[in-house]
Tab-separated table of C-alpha atoms in Angstrom:
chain	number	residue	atom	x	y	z
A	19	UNK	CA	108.258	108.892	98.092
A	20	UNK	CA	105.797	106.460	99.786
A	21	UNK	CA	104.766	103.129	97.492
A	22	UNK	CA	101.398	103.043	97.037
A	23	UNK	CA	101.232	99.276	96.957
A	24	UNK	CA	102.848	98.889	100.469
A	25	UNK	CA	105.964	97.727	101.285
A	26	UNK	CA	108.519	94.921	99.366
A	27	UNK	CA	107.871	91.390	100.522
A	28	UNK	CA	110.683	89.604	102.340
A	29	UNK	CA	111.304	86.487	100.253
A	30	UNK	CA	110.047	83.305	101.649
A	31	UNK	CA	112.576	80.923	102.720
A	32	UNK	CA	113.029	77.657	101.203
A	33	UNK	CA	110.695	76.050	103.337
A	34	UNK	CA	108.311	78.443	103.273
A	35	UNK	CA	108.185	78.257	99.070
A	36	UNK	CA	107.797	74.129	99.915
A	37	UNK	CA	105.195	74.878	102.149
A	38	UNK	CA	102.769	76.754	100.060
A	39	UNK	CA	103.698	73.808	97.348
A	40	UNK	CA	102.251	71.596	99.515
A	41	UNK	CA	99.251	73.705	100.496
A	42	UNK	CA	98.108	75.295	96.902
A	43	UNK	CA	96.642	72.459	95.103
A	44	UNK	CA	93.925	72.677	92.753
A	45	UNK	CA	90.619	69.944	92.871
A	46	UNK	CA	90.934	70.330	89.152
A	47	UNK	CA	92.676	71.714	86.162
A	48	UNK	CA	90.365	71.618	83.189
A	49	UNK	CA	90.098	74.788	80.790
A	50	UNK	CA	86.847	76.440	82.746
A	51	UNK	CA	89.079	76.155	86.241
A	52	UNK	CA	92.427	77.436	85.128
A	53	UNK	CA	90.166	80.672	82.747
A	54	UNK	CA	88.502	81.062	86.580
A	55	UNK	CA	91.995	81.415	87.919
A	56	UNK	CA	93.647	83.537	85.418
A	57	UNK	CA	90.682	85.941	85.735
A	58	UNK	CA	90.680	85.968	89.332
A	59	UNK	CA	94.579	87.271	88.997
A	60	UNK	CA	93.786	89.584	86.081
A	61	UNK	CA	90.543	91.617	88.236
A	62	UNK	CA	93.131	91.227	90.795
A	63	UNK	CA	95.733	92.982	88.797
A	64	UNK	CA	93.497	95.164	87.271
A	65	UNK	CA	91.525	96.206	90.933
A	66	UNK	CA	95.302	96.771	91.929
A	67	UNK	CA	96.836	98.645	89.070
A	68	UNK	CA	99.206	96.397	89.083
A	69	UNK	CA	100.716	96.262	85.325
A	70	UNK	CA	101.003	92.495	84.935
A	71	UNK	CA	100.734	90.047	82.083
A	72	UNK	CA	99.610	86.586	83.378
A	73	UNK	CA	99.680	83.664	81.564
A	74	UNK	CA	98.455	79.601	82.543
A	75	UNK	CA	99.939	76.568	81.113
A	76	UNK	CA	98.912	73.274	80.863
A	77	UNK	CA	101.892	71.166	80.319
A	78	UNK	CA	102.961	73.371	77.916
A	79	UNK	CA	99.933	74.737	76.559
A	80	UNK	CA	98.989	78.059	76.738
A	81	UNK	CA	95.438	78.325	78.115
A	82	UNK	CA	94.847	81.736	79.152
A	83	UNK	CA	96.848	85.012	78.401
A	84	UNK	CA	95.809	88.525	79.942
A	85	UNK	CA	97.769	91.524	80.089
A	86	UNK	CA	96.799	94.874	82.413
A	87	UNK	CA	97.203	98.305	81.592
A	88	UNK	CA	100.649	99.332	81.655
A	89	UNK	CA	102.310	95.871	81.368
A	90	UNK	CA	104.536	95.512	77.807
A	91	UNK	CA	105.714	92.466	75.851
A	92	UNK	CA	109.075	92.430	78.122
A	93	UNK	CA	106.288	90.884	80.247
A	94	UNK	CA	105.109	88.080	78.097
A	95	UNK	CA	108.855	87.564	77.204
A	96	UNK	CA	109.667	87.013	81.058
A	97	UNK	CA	106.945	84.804	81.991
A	98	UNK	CA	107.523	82.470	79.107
A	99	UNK	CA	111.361	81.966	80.136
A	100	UNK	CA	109.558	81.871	83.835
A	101	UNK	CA	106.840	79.502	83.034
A	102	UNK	CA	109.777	76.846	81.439
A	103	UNK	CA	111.605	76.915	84.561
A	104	UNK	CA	108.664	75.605	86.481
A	105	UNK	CA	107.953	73.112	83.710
A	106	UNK	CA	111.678	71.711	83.840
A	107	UNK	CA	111.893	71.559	87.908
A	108	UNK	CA	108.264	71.426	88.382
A	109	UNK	CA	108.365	73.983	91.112
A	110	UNK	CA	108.420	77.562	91.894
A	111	UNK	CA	110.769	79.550	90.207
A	112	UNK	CA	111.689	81.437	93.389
A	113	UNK	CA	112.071	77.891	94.743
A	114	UNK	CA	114.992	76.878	91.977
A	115	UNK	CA	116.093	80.048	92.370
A	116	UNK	CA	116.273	80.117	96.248
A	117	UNK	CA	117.622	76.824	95.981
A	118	UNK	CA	120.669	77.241	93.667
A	119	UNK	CA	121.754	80.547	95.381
A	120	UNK	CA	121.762	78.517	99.133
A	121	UNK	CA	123.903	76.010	96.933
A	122	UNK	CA	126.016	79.017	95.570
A	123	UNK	CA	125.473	77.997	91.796
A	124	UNK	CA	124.507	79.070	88.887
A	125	UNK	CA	121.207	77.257	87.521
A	126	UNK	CA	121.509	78.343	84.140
A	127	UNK	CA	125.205	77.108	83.913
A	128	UNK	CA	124.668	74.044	85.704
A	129	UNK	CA	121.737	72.705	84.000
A	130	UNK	CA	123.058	74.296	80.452
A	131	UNK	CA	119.884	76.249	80.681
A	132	UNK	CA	120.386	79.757	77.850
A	133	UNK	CA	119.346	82.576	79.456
A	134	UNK	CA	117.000	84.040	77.094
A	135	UNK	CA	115.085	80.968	77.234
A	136	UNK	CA	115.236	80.534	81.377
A	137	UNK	CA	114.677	82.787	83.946
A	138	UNK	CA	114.889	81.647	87.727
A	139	UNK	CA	113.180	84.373	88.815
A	140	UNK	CA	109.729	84.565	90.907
A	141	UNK	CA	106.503	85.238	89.856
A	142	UNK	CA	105.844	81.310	88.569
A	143	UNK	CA	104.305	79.005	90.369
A	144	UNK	CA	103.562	74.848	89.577
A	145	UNK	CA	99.990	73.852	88.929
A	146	UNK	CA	99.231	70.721	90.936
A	147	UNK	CA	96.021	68.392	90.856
A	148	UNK	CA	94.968	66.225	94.069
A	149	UNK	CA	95.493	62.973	93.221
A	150	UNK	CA	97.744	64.163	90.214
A	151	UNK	CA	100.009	65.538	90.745
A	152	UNK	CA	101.728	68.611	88.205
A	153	UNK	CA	100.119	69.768	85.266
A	154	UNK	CA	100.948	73.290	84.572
A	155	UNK	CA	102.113	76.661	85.918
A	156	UNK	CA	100.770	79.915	86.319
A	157	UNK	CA	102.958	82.669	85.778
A	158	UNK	CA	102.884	86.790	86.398
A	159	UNK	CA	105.344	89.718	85.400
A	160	UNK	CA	105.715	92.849	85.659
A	161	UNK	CA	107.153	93.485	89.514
A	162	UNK	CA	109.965	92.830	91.476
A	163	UNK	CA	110.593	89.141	91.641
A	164	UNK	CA	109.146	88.314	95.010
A	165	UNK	CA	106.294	90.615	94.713
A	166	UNK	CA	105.417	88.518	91.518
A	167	UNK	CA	105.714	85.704	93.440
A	168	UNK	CA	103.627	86.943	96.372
A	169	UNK	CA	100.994	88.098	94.203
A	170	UNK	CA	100.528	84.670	92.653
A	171	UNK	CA	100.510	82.789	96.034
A	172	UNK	CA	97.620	85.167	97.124
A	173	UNK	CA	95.689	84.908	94.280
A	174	UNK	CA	95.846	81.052	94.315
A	175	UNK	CA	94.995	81.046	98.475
A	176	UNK	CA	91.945	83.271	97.041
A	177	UNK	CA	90.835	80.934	94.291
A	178	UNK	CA	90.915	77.981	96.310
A	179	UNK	CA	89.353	79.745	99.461
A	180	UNK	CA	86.286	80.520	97.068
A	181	UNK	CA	86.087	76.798	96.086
């Protein structure tokens, strides 16, 4: 049987994940910008069929929640443990992920992290400001890891392409 959303992504390498760290940075990161982006990614989703909650922090506020047909609260569950990986290592959580595994550890064990409260696994991404560096993440679930992941890159090179 043929995917209808194409073919898996080949994760990004480690330098490839610092690369788009680097690139994706917002002008701004006030309520009305980060409600623009978590649209965006829900119409996205949504266009897509895609069955993905998405959520946006700031710090560790939650500022915008959405959840597509056919996503379920396993979703919200992952992104939340996602979303606090990013806001300990303020950066992707394919990154820490890719990261550890090149180191061959364990990032739960070695940072005493539990696992129902971490996840290392993609689909969350750091929100930084010019000039200020991080503020937030923005988080999906409901795919494989680096699909998540993929889908969130793409949807932030959209938003700031539109800017």
């Amino acid at each position: 049987m043929t995917d209808p959303q194409g073919p898996t992504p080949t994760a990004p390498t480690i330098e490839e994940l610092e690369g788009e760290e680097r690139r994706l940075v917002l002008p701004a990161a006030d309520l009305a910008t980060l409600h623009a982006l978590g649209r965006l990614l829900y119409d996205a989703a949504v266009e897509r069929g895609l069955p993905l909650t998405i959520q946006i922090r700031r710090g560790e506020r939650l500022v915008f929640s959405a959840s597509a047909p056919g996503s379920t609260a396993v979703n919200e569950r992952w992104a939340a443990r996602k979303a606090r990986v990013v806001g300990l290592f303020e950066h992707s959580s394919l990154l820490v992920r890719r990261i550890h595994e090149r180191d061959d550890i364990d990032v739960n064990v070695t940072h005493s992290l539990p696992v129902e409260r971490y996840a290392a696994h993609g689909g969350a991404f750091p929100l930084r400001v010019a000039n200020v560096g991080f503020v937030g993440s923005v988080v999906v679930s409901g795919l494989p890891q680096v699909e998540d992941h993929v889908f969130v890159v793409e949807g932030l090179e959209a938003f700031l392409a539109g800017r």
